[in-house]
Short mmCIF file of C-alpha atoms in Angstrom, two decimals:
data_model
loop_
_atom_site.label_atom_id
_atom_site.label_comp_id
_atom_site.label_asym_id
_atom_site.label_seq_id
_atom_site.Cartn_x
_atom_site.Cartn_y
_atom_site.Cartn_z
CA MET A 1 9.14 -21.51 5.09
CA PRO A 2 6.94 -24.15 6.76
CA ARG A 3 3.44 -23.22 6.97
CA LEU A 4 1.78 -21.77 9.47
CA PRO A 5 -1.28 -22.63 11.50
CA GLY A 6 -4.17 -20.83 10.06
CA ARG A 7 -7.82 -19.95 10.82
CA ALA A 8 -9.31 -22.43 8.81
CA SER A 9 -11.84 -20.14 7.32
CA ALA A 10 -9.03 -18.02 5.62
CA ALA A 11 -6.71 -20.56 5.42
CA LEU A 12 -4.19 -19.09 2.35
CA PRO A 13 -2.65 -21.84 -0.32
CA PRO A 14 0.38 -22.91 0.10
CA GLY A 15 3.78 -21.62 -1.63
CA ARG A 16 5.74 -18.78 -0.97
CA HIS A 17 3.90 -15.15 -0.69
CA LEU A 18 5.62 -11.63 -0.99
CA ALA A 19 4.12 -8.19 -1.10
CA LEU A 20 6.41 -6.15 -3.07
CA THR A 21 6.67 -2.32 -3.12
CA TRP A 22 9.24 0.29 -3.23
CA GLY A 23 10.19 0.64 -0.22
CA ILE A 24 9.11 1.66 3.39
CA PRO A 25 9.63 5.66 3.81
CA GLU A 26 10.01 7.60 7.16
CA GLY A 27 6.61 8.54 8.05
CA TYR A 28 4.60 6.33 5.71
CA GLY A 29 1.21 6.56 4.98
CA GLY A 30 -2.20 4.79 4.05
CA MET A 31 -0.22 2.23 1.65
CA THR A 32 1.97 1.12 3.84
CA ASN A 33 0.10 0.96 7.07
CA ALA A 34 -2.54 -1.31 5.16
CA MET A 35 0.35 -3.84 3.20
CA LEU A 36 1.89 -3.84 7.08
CA HIS A 37 -1.36 -5.04 8.29
CA ARG A 38 -2.40 -7.35 5.39
CA THR A 39 0.81 -9.06 5.70
CA ARG A 40 0.22 -9.49 9.77
CA ALA A 41 -2.89 -11.10 9.48
CA PHE A 42 -1.96 -13.18 6.13
CA VAL A 43 0.66 -14.54 9.30
CA GLU A 44 -1.66 -14.88 11.29
CA VAL A 45 -5.04 -15.63 10.27
CA GLY A 46 -3.89 -16.95 6.89
CA GLY A 47 -1.36 -19.98 8.11
CA VAL A 48 1.25 -18.42 5.87
CA GLU A 49 4.89 -16.82 5.79
CA VAL A 50 5.46 -13.47 3.96
CA ASP A 51 8.20 -11.64 3.23
CA ILE A 52 8.06 -7.60 2.50
CA VAL A 53 10.19 -7.01 -0.69
CA THR A 54 11.70 -3.73 -1.23
CA LEU A 55 13.83 -2.23 -4.07
CA ASP A 56 15.25 1.20 -2.58
CA ALA A 57 18.65 1.62 -1.02
CA ARG A 58 17.47 2.42 2.60
CA ALA A 59 20.23 1.43 4.92
CA ASP A 60 18.25 0.21 7.88
CA TYR A 61 16.07 -2.02 6.67
CA PRO A 62 17.32 -4.58 9.81
CA GLU A 63 16.92 -2.33 12.17
CA LEU A 64 13.41 -1.24 10.97
CA GLU A 65 12.42 -5.28 10.60
CA GLN A 66 13.34 -5.44 14.48
CA ARG A 67 11.37 -2.51 15.35
CA PHE A 68 8.09 -3.46 13.60
CA LEU A 69 8.64 -7.82 14.73
CA ALA A 70 9.08 -6.10 18.19
CA ASP A 71 5.87 -3.52 18.04
CA GLY A 72 3.04 -5.80 16.63
CA ARG A 73 3.42 -3.77 13.20
CA MET A 74 4.90 -7.22 11.69
CA ALA A 75 4.52 -10.58 13.18
CA ALA A 76 7.36 -13.31 13.56
CA GLY A 77 6.84 -15.47 10.05
CA SER A 78 7.31 -12.06 8.44
CA ARG A 79 10.27 -10.42 7.21
CA ILE A 80 11.93 -7.42 5.01
CA LEU A 81 14.11 -8.57 2.18
CA ASN A 82 16.05 -6.24 0.44
CA LEU A 83 17.51 -6.05 -2.92
CA TRP A 84 20.56 -4.46 -1.77
CA ASP A 85 21.04 -6.06 1.46
CA TRP A 86 20.08 -9.59 -0.71
CA LEU A 87 22.99 -8.96 -3.07
CA ARG A 88 25.69 -8.21 -0.60
CA GLU A 89 25.23 -11.67 1.02
CA HIS A 90 24.15 -13.44 -2.21
CA PRO A 91 26.04 -13.85 -5.61
CA LEU A 92 23.41 -13.84 -8.68
CA PRO A 93 23.84 -16.87 -10.70
CA GLY A 94 24.96 -16.38 -14.62
CA GLY A 95 24.83 -13.30 -16.61
CA SER A 96 26.83 -11.03 -18.86
CA LEU A 97 29.31 -8.37 -18.18
CA HIS A 98 29.57 -5.62 -21.67
CA PRO A 99 32.38 -3.61 -19.92
CA GLN A 100 32.03 -2.02 -23.56
CA ARG A 101 29.18 -0.87 -23.39
CA HIS A 102 28.87 0.01 -19.20
CA PRO A 103 31.90 0.48 -18.21
CA LEU A 104 32.80 0.88 -14.40
CA LEU A 105 33.05 4.47 -13.63
CA LEU A 106 33.22 5.24 -9.85
CA ILE A 107 32.05 7.86 -7.77
CA ASP A 108 35.26 10.23 -7.11
CA GLU A 109 35.06 11.72 -3.57
CA GLU A 110 37.17 14.56 -4.40
CA ARG A 111 36.14 15.40 -8.22
CA ASP A 112 32.86 14.93 -7.30
CA ALA A 113 32.69 16.92 -4.09
CA SER A 114 29.83 19.46 -5.47
CA GLU A 115 28.04 16.98 -6.59
CA LEU A 116 27.90 14.31 -3.34
CA GLY A 117 24.79 13.73 -1.71
CA GLU A 118 24.57 12.59 1.90
CA PRO A 119 25.74 8.79 2.07
CA ARG A 120 23.61 6.19 3.42
CA MET A 121 24.89 4.92 6.57
CA ARG A 122 24.94 1.31 8.63
CA ASP A 123 26.52 1.11 11.86
CA GLY A 124 29.19 3.82 10.96
CA ARG A 125 29.93 1.79 7.48
CA VAL A 126 29.00 3.88 4.00
CA LEU A 127 26.67 1.46 2.12
CA SER A 128 25.76 3.58 -0.50
CA ARG A 129 27.10 7.25 -2.26
CA SER A 130 25.37 9.08 -4.69
CA ARG A 131 26.25 12.14 -7.23
CA VAL A 132 23.10 14.73 -7.58
CA GLY A 133 22.38 17.08 -10.84
CA ALA A 134 21.82 20.87 -10.19
CA GLU A 135 18.05 20.28 -9.54
CA GLY A 136 18.42 17.68 -7.01
CA GLU A 137 17.82 14.63 -9.33
CA THR A 138 20.05 11.47 -8.38
CA LEU A 139 22.67 10.29 -11.39
CA GLN A 140 24.82 8.03 -10.04
CA ILE A 141 24.30 5.60 -6.97
CA ASP A 142 27.55 3.22 -6.05
CA HIS A 143 26.41 0.40 -3.53
CA TYR A 144 29.13 -1.44 -1.25
CA ARG A 145 28.98 -3.86 0.93
CA GLU A 146 29.70 -3.80 4.98
CA ASP A 147 33.01 -4.41 4.33
CA GLY A 148 33.80 -1.60 2.21
CA THR A 149 33.92 -3.42 -1.55
CA LEU A 150 31.87 -2.20 -4.29
CA LEU A 151 28.48 -3.98 -4.75
CA ALA A 152 27.41 -2.17 -7.71
CA SER A 153 27.38 1.11 -9.87
CA ASP A 154 24.19 2.44 -11.22
CA ARG A 155 24.55 5.12 -13.54
CA ARG A 156 21.89 7.55 -14.75
CA ASP A 157 24.05 10.40 -17.01
CA VAL A 158 25.57 7.68 -19.52
CA TRP A 159 24.98 9.88 -22.79
CA LYS A 160 26.21 13.12 -21.42
CA ARG A 161 27.54 13.38 -17.87
CA GLY A 162 25.80 15.72 -15.53
CA GLU A 163 22.93 15.25 -17.36
CA LEU A 164 19.95 12.54 -17.42
CA GLY A 165 20.07 9.71 -20.12
CA GLY A 166 20.81 6.47 -20.39
CA ARG A 167 21.37 3.61 -17.77
CA SER A 168 24.02 1.38 -16.81
CA VAL A 169 24.10 -1.41 -14.22
CA VAL A 170 27.41 -2.66 -13.16
CA LEU A 171 27.56 -5.71 -10.05
CA CYS A 172 30.58 -6.95 -8.96
CA ASP A 173 31.86 -9.61 -7.05
CA GLU A 174 32.74 -9.72 -3.36
CA ARG A 175 36.27 -8.32 -4.55
CA GLY A 176 34.81 -5.52 -6.02
CA GLU A 177 35.25 -6.97 -9.65
CA PRO A 178 32.69 -6.51 -12.48
CA VAL A 179 30.66 -9.70 -13.39
CA ARG A 180 27.44 -8.51 -14.78
CA SER A 181 25.90 -5.40 -16.53
CA TRP A 182 22.80 -4.06 -17.73
CA GLY A 183 21.20 -1.09 -19.77
CA ARG A 184 17.89 -1.31 -17.58
CA ILE A 185 17.61 -1.56 -13.48
CA TRP A 186 14.75 -3.64 -14.46
CA HIS A 187 16.63 -6.44 -15.90
CA LEU A 188 18.72 -6.64 -12.16
CA TYR A 189 15.29 -6.60 -10.44
CA THR A 190 14.44 -9.72 -12.76
CA ALA A 191 17.42 -11.38 -11.82
CA TRP A 192 17.36 -10.97 -8.30
CA LEU A 193 13.63 -12.11 -8.37
CA ASP A 194 14.33 -15.33 -10.78
CA ALA A 195 17.39 -16.05 -7.92
CA LEU A 196 14.90 -15.32 -4.87
CA ILE A 197 11.92 -17.04 -5.79
CA ALA A 198 13.76 -20.20 -8.09
CA ARG A 199 10.75 -22.54 -9.30
CA ARG A 200 8.88 -22.75 -6.05
CA ARG A 201 4.98 -21.55 -6.45
CA THR A 202 4.74 -18.02 -5.56
CA TRP A 203 2.01 -15.33 -4.63
CA MET A 204 3.14 -11.52 -5.60
CA ILE A 205 1.05 -9.12 -4.25
CA VAL A 206 2.50 -5.80 -6.05
CA ASP A 207 1.39 -2.57 -3.76
CA SER A 208 3.65 -0.11 -5.12
CA LYS A 209 2.22 1.62 -8.44
CA ALA A 210 6.36 2.59 -8.70
CA VAL A 211 6.97 -1.11 -9.14
CA ALA A 212 3.97 -2.29 -10.68
CA ASN A 213 5.23 -0.99 -14.23
CA PHE A 214 7.80 -3.18 -13.68
CA ILE A 215 5.75 -6.70 -12.75
CA LEU A 216 3.62 -6.01 -15.76
CA THR A 217 6.89 -7.42 -17.68
CA TYR A 218 7.78 -10.36 -15.28
CA ARG A 219 5.92 -13.22 -16.12
CA ARG A 220 6.61 -16.78 -14.79
CA PRO A 221 4.73 -19.74 -15.01
CA ASN A 222 5.02 -20.30 -10.79
CA VAL A 223 4.14 -16.30 -10.26
CA VAL A 224 1.06 -15.78 -9.45
CA THR A 225 0.95 -12.04 -10.10
CA LEU A 226 -1.53 -9.57 -8.27
CA HIS A 227 -1.59 -5.66 -8.43
CA LEU A 228 -3.74 -4.02 -5.34
CA VAL A 229 -4.58 -0.51 -6.24
CA HIS A 230 -4.43 1.82 -3.41
CA ALA A 231 -5.84 4.41 -4.89
CA SER A 232 -8.05 6.45 -7.32
CA HIS A 233 -6.77 5.54 -10.90
CA LEU A 234 -8.58 9.03 -12.02
CA VAL A 235 -7.45 12.63 -12.09
CA GLY A 236 -9.45 15.16 -9.93
CA GLN A 237 -13.04 14.05 -8.78
CA LYS A 238 -14.65 13.35 -12.45
CA ARG A 239 -16.08 9.81 -12.63
CA PRO A 240 -16.41 7.43 -14.48
CA MET A 241 -15.24 8.64 -17.64
CA GLY A 242 -12.33 11.16 -16.21
CA THR A 243 -8.55 11.40 -17.13
CA LEU A 244 -6.74 8.21 -16.12
CA ARG A 245 -3.73 9.38 -13.78
CA GLU A 246 -0.16 8.93 -16.16
CA SER A 247 1.46 7.03 -13.07
CA ARG A 248 -1.35 4.33 -13.70
CA ARG A 249 -1.55 4.04 -17.51
CA PRO A 250 0.79 1.17 -17.80
CA VAL A 251 -1.13 -0.79 -15.95
CA PHE A 252 -4.25 0.16 -16.65
CA GLU A 253 -3.96 0.07 -20.27
CA ASN A 254 -2.67 -3.62 -19.79
CA LEU A 255 -4.75 -5.00 -17.16
CA ASP A 256 -4.49 -8.20 -18.24
CA GLY A 257 -0.67 -8.57 -17.57
CA TYR A 258 -1.55 -9.94 -14.18
CA ASP A 259 -3.20 -12.42 -13.22
CA ALA A 260 -5.50 -10.04 -10.69
CA VAL A 261 -5.87 -6.45 -10.08
CA VAL A 262 -7.66 -5.72 -6.82
CA LEU A 263 -9.20 -2.72 -6.42
CA LEU A 264 -10.97 -1.40 -2.69
CA THR A 265 -14.43 -0.67 -4.03
CA GLU A 266 -17.11 -2.16 -6.11
CA ARG A 267 -17.41 1.57 -7.22
CA GLN A 268 -13.66 1.93 -8.52
CA ARG A 269 -14.09 -1.19 -10.36
CA HIS A 270 -17.77 -0.23 -12.46
CA ASP A 271 -15.70 2.79 -13.01
CA VAL A 272 -12.85 0.93 -14.61
CA GLU A 273 -14.99 -1.18 -16.63
CA ILE A 274 -17.12 1.73 -18.18
CA MET A 275 -13.69 3.25 -18.97
CA LEU A 276 -11.80 0.15 -19.68
CA GLY A 277 -14.30 -2.75 -20.73
CA ARG A 278 -14.70 -5.99 -19.00
CA HIS A 279 -12.02 -7.56 -17.37
CA ASP A 280 -12.46 -10.81 -15.82
CA ASN A 281 -9.29 -10.12 -13.57
CA LEU A 282 -10.47 -7.58 -11.43
CA GLU A 283 -10.85 -8.30 -8.00
CA VAL A 284 -12.37 -6.12 -5.13
CA ILE A 285 -11.19 -6.69 -1.70
CA PRO A 286 -11.18 -4.21 1.04
CA ASN A 287 -8.44 -3.35 3.25
CA ALA A 288 -9.03 -4.58 6.91
CA ARG A 289 -8.43 -3.88 10.27
CA ASP A 290 -7.84 -5.88 13.25
CA LEU A 291 -10.80 -4.36 14.86
CA GLY A 292 -11.12 -6.99 18.24
CA ASP A 293 -14.59 -8.26 19.74
CA LEU A 294 -16.62 -5.16 18.36
CA ASP A 295 -19.07 -5.73 21.51
CA PRO A 296 -22.16 -3.40 21.39
CA ALA A 297 -22.24 -3.51 24.94
CA SER A 298 -18.80 -2.01 25.56
CA LEU A 299 -19.48 0.84 23.15
CA ASP A 300 -19.27 4.84 25.26
CA LEU A 301 -22.09 6.34 24.30
CA GLU A 302 -21.68 8.70 27.03
CA ARG A 303 -19.60 11.14 24.92
CA ASP A 304 -19.57 14.93 23.91
CA PRO A 305 -21.95 14.77 20.67
CA GLY A 306 -19.74 18.06 19.52
CA HIS A 307 -16.31 16.74 20.21
CA GLY A 308 -15.10 15.66 16.69
CA VAL A 309 -11.92 14.90 15.46
CA MET A 310 -9.83 14.48 12.32
CA LEU A 311 -6.58 11.84 11.48
CA ALA A 312 -4.73 13.19 8.50
CA ALA A 313 -1.45 14.56 7.50
CA LEU A 314 -1.46 18.38 7.23
CA THR A 315 -0.45 18.19 3.80
CA LYS A 316 -2.88 19.83 0.40
CA ARG A 317 -4.69 16.34 -0.19
CA LYS A 318 -6.31 16.17 2.99
CA ARG A 319 -8.05 19.19 2.87
CA VAL A 320 -7.66 20.20 6.81
CA ASP A 321 -8.35 23.32 6.44
CA HIS A 322 -11.77 22.63 5.05
CA ALA A 323 -12.31 21.10 8.35
CA ILE A 324 -11.30 23.64 10.48
CA ARG A 325 -13.52 26.25 9.19
CA ALA A 326 -16.97 24.24 8.83
CA VAL A 327 -16.06 23.34 12.67
CA SER A 328 -15.21 26.94 13.42
CA ALA A 329 -18.47 27.82 11.83
CA ALA A 330 -20.67 25.36 13.50
CA ALA A 331 -19.30 26.59 16.75
CA GLU A 332 -20.25 30.28 16.01
CA ASP A 333 -23.82 29.08 15.01
CA LEU A 334 -24.42 27.14 18.09
CA ALA A 335 -22.45 29.49 20.34
CA GLY A 336 -24.01 29.07 24.14
CA GLY A 337 -25.53 25.78 23.36
CA ALA A 338 -24.85 22.53 25.49
CA HIS A 339 -22.40 20.76 22.78
CA ARG A 340 -20.85 23.21 21.31
CA PRO A 341 -18.19 22.02 18.50
CA ASP A 342 -14.54 21.38 18.47
CA LEU A 343 -11.89 19.66 16.74
CA ASP A 344 -8.44 17.91 17.59
CA VAL A 345 -6.35 17.31 14.51
CA PHE A 346 -3.80 14.71 14.82
CA GLY A 347 -1.12 14.77 12.34
CA ASP A 348 1.88 16.66 10.97
CA GLY A 349 3.02 18.05 7.62
CA GLU A 350 4.27 20.75 5.77
CA LEU A 351 1.19 22.85 6.05
CA ARG A 352 1.51 23.32 9.30
CA GLY A 353 2.43 26.70 9.63
CA ARG A 354 -0.26 27.87 7.46
CA PHE A 355 -2.97 26.16 9.79
CA GLU A 356 -2.06 27.44 13.07
CA ARG A 357 -1.96 30.97 11.26
CA MET A 358 -5.21 30.16 10.00
CA ILE A 359 -6.68 29.13 13.50
CA ALA A 360 -5.41 32.36 15.24
CA LYS A 361 -7.13 34.36 13.45
CA LEU A 362 -10.68 32.32 14.12
CA PRO A 363 -13.45 33.88 15.82
CA ASP A 364 -12.58 31.57 19.00
CA PRO A 365 -9.37 29.94 17.92
CA ASP A 366 -9.61 27.65 20.99
CA ARG A 367 -12.03 25.50 19.22
CA VAL A 368 -9.53 23.84 17.05
CA ARG A 369 -6.45 22.09 18.28
CA LEU A 370 -3.86 20.93 16.38
CA ARG A 371 -1.93 18.08 17.67
CA GLY A 372 0.59 16.92 15.96
CA HIS A 373 1.70 13.25 15.22
CA ASP A 374 0.54 11.02 18.03
CA ALA A 375 0.66 7.24 17.45
CA THR A 376 -2.01 6.66 19.99
CA ALA A 377 -4.50 9.06 18.23
CA PRO A 378 -7.09 6.04 17.01
CA ARG A 379 -7.99 5.84 20.61
CA GLN A 380 -9.68 9.25 20.54
CA LEU A 381 -11.72 7.17 18.11
CA HIS A 382 -13.52 5.97 21.02
CA HIS A 383 -14.46 8.96 22.93
CA ALA A 384 -15.06 11.44 19.86
CA SER A 385 -18.52 11.94 18.69
CA TYR A 386 -17.32 12.64 15.02
CA LEU A 387 -14.77 12.36 12.41
CA ILE A 388 -14.01 14.48 9.23
CA LEU A 389 -12.68 13.32 6.19
CA SER A 390 -12.03 16.14 3.39
CA SER A 391 -9.90 14.48 1.18
CA THR A 392 -9.67 15.51 -2.47
CA SER A 393 -9.48 11.42 -3.25
CA GLU A 394 -9.41 8.36 -1.15
CA GLY A 395 -8.35 4.36 -2.22
CA PHE A 396 -10.50 2.77 1.04
CA PRO A 397 -9.87 5.29 3.75
CA LEU A 398 -9.10 2.74 6.99
CA VAL A 399 -9.80 5.72 9.29
CA LEU A 400 -13.36 5.05 8.36
CA VAL A 401 -13.51 1.60 9.42
CA GLU A 402 -11.56 2.63 12.57
CA SER A 403 -14.22 5.54 13.46
CA MET A 404 -17.42 3.45 12.74
CA ALA A 405 -15.30 0.45 14.99
CA GLY A 406 -15.13 3.04 17.82
CA GLY A 407 -18.58 4.57 17.64
CA CYS A 408 -17.60 7.69 16.10
CA LEU A 409 -19.48 8.77 12.97
CA PRO A 410 -17.89 9.38 9.94
CA ILE A 411 -18.58 12.63 8.00
CA ALA A 412 -16.75 12.48 4.94
CA TYR A 413 -16.57 14.23 1.23
CA ASP A 414 -18.25 11.86 -1.09
CA VAL A 415 -14.74 11.36 -3.53
CA PRO A 416 -13.57 8.67 -5.09
CA TYR A 417 -13.06 6.26 -3.70
CA GLY A 418 -14.20 4.60 -0.64
CA PRO A 419 -16.52 6.92 1.27
CA ALA A 420 -19.68 5.84 -0.49
CA ASP A 421 -18.98 2.65 -0.27
CA ILE A 422 -18.97 2.16 3.44
CA ILE A 423 -21.04 5.09 4.66
CA ARG A 424 -25.15 5.32 4.33
CA ASP A 425 -25.76 8.77 4.47
CA GLY A 426 -28.00 9.77 7.63
CA ARG A 427 -27.71 6.06 8.95
CA ASN A 428 -24.17 5.40 10.26
CA GLY A 429 -22.45 8.74 9.37
CA PHE A 430 -22.86 11.09 6.81
CA LEU A 431 -21.71 12.00 3.16
CA VAL A 432 -21.27 15.22 2.04
CA PRO A 433 -20.51 16.74 -1.68
CA PRO A 434 -16.86 17.38 -2.39
CA GLY A 435 -15.34 20.66 -1.50
CA ASP A 436 -19.00 21.66 0.02
CA ILE A 437 -17.77 23.30 3.74
CA ALA A 438 -21.28 24.52 4.33
CA GLY A 439 -22.31 20.71 4.35
CA LEU A 440 -19.25 19.75 6.08
CA THR A 441 -20.95 22.53 9.24
CA ALA A 442 -24.39 21.24 8.83
CA ALA A 443 -23.52 17.77 9.46
CA VAL A 444 -21.32 18.66 12.53
CA GLU A 445 -24.06 20.90 13.84
CA ARG A 446 -26.52 17.76 13.04
CA ILE A 447 -24.29 15.53 15.06
CA ALA A 448 -24.24 18.18 18.04
CA THR A 449 -27.65 18.82 18.42
CA MET A 450 -29.24 15.31 17.24
CA PRO A 451 -31.50 13.57 20.25
CA LYS A 452 -29.41 10.96 22.03
CA PRO A 453 -31.25 8.23 20.86
CA GLU A 454 -30.83 8.67 17.50
CA LEU A 455 -27.42 9.36 18.04
CA ASP A 456 -26.92 6.29 19.94
CA ARG A 457 -28.70 4.27 16.96
CA MET A 458 -26.44 5.77 14.68
CA ARG A 459 -23.30 4.63 16.70
CA LEU A 460 -24.77 0.91 16.94
CA ALA A 461 -24.80 0.99 12.73
CA ALA A 462 -21.41 2.29 12.54
CA GLN A 463 -20.12 -0.56 14.34
CA ARG A 464 -22.07 -3.19 12.93
CA THR A 465 -20.56 -1.41 9.29
CA ALA A 466 -17.04 -2.09 10.80
CA GLN A 467 -17.88 -5.99 11.22
CA ARG A 468 -17.69 -6.31 7.37
CA TYR A 469 -13.86 -5.34 7.66
CA THR A 470 -12.67 -7.99 9.93
CA ASP A 471 -8.98 -9.59 9.26
CA GLU A 472 -11.27 -13.25 8.85
CA ARG A 473 -13.20 -11.80 6.30
CA VAL A 474 -10.53 -10.40 4.46
CA THR A 475 -7.74 -12.55 4.43
CA ALA A 476 -10.55 -15.07 3.29
CA ASP A 477 -11.83 -12.80 -0.20
CA TRP A 478 -7.92 -12.98 -0.85
CA ALA A 479 -7.72 -16.37 -0.32
CA ARG A 480 -10.73 -17.02 -3.13
CA ALA A 481 -8.91 -14.33 -5.40
CA PHE A 482 -5.49 -16.11 -5.13
CA GLY A 483 -7.53 -19.35 -6.32
CA ARG A 484 -9.51 -17.58 -9.00
CA ALA A 485 -6.07 -15.58 -9.98
CA LEU A 486 -4.06 -19.24 -10.55
CA ALA A 487 -6.87 -20.87 -12.51
CA ARG A 488 -7.35 -17.68 -15.04
CA LYS A 489 -2.99 -18.08 -15.59
CA GLN A 490 -3.25 -21.74 -16.14
CA LEU A 491 -6.47 -21.16 -18.57
CA LYS A 492 -4.56 -18.81 -20.64
CA ARG A 493 -1.48 -21.16 -20.63
CA ALA A 494 -3.68 -23.34 -21.76
CA GLY A 495 -4.65 -21.38 -24.83
CA VAL A 496 -8.17 -20.01 -23.33
CA THR A 497 -8.73 -16.63 -24.32
CA GLY A 498 -11.10 -14.10 -24.09
CA TYR A 499 -13.53 -13.04 -20.66
CA VAL A 500 -13.97 -15.95 -18.41
CA THR A 501 -16.94 -16.16 -16.57
CA THR A 502 -16.86 -16.63 -12.58
CA ALA A 503 -18.72 -19.58 -12.84
CA ARG A 504 -16.04 -21.00 -15.23
CA LEU A 505 -13.78 -20.18 -13.13
CA ALA A 506 -15.34 -21.46 -10.20
CA ARG A 507 -15.60 -24.93 -12.47
CA PHE A 508 -12.46 -24.89 -13.00
CA VAL A 509 -10.89 -24.60 -9.67
CA ILE A 510 -12.98 -27.36 -8.45
CA VAL A 511 -12.47 -29.52 -11.10
CA ARG A 512 -8.27 -28.61 -10.71
CA GLY A 513 -8.63 -29.41 -6.94
CA ILE A 514 -10.10 -32.70 -7.56
CA ARG A 515 -7.49 -34.05 -10.13
CA THR A 516 -4.89 -32.55 -7.27
CA ARG A 517 -6.40 -34.27 -4.54
CA ILE A 518 -6.39 -37.58 -6.86
CA GLU A 519 -3.17 -37.22 -7.69
CA ARG A 520 -1.99 -36.92 -3.84
CA ALA A 521 -3.89 -39.65 -3.13
CA ARG A 522 -2.37 -42.00 -5.95
CA ARG A 523 1.34 -40.82 -4.74
CA ARG A 524 0.86 -41.73 -1.64
CA ARG A 525 -0.48 -45.12 -2.50
CA ALA A 526 2.62 -45.44 -4.63
CA ALA A 527 5.13 -44.58 -1.68
CA VAL A 528 2.97 -47.21 0.46
#
């Protein structure tokens, strides 16, 4: 891929850039949103092309890519590469077939009718069929090319039909004949990445924890691997010596398996090092936002101090009920006041019915409104007075940065991780002890009754805070992290072990850069 014009201060290193995730789900959340935004910034600010690499069997990726390019969620210079779509067009080189260990036993629509899941379709053609167990677990997926020939069969009930156990993945040629087979899906992923990357220098950021464990096993001299941790590594809110999440354990107990592990906040790095010791490959890079000019003169300071918003899925983790109860209590306390609090909640989810019933029982139900999903909801942050974030945990909540950029003061539970790294209590927002609904109520009442000059100062301070998280600053952070990750990889290959200080890494990067420029100059002279 040709190099794109980037902004000099944030230019990313040449080579192939990949963002690896399991898939892009419908109604995706913060992790996918952050990945898409970073990818676009890498193209527009960093000057490189980026492939978003997915492993799931979603059938509409070509259409999704065009939609994302059209609405700006992706930039020209990025694309979506899906494992199964790529295999439909490209044969994998070499490899072995083990028909004795991995016989090709396909789904029979008549015999397996009671076990069939919904087929995945594209333009009226079946791309995959699945067989599911009594509990809804996937027992087998057969993948097809668009011409109907068999591409691959992936069985997960090898040991006993109908019960999960064992794995058999058989890949077929363009005639539907078996040509390669594996006993683990990871082996197929490895073969594909090797074919996709070839021998080119590649920078791979792994966003999904579902894929992160696999990449621990994928070590290539030309591939620099970085895992971005989007959420807390702990169960619950006890920190720093809490309980490590089981889904995070393989990576966090093998942190050196990556050339860099990127955390979103300094507090999380501090906690990780207390729990697991110092690791020189821990980096801290926050998520970014395209925040525009952030001109203080354009900030709307004439807004109702009592009007609040919440941008959150209606799920248990977001604790929307806490915000509803807090604003309702504040509205009762300030009844008859000039700026009686109210709340608009933007988002949808499985708890909507429960919250509707809860609001109907409030003393004044009109003070809280469920607005549902609205793609334009972030615009409300430029007019609302405060935003409530009452989650049980976060990684780096971009909504706080967006809120501050719009002069909307955040009121957030002080949960791991993010709020305390962004908010300075009483200066650019408010931090409340986790689960303290009375504390949320008090913060809402304070904003609603605060003298306007003090409120204006807080809004301007919040906007200044948001300027730390622009695309230019964060992409420049990534450029430096890439350089350090490559240096670590090369030092490790040279036999250097143990903790490597940042100063030593910096010296290595500088010396390597000088040697590279000398070598390029020597080759130019030789060519002349």
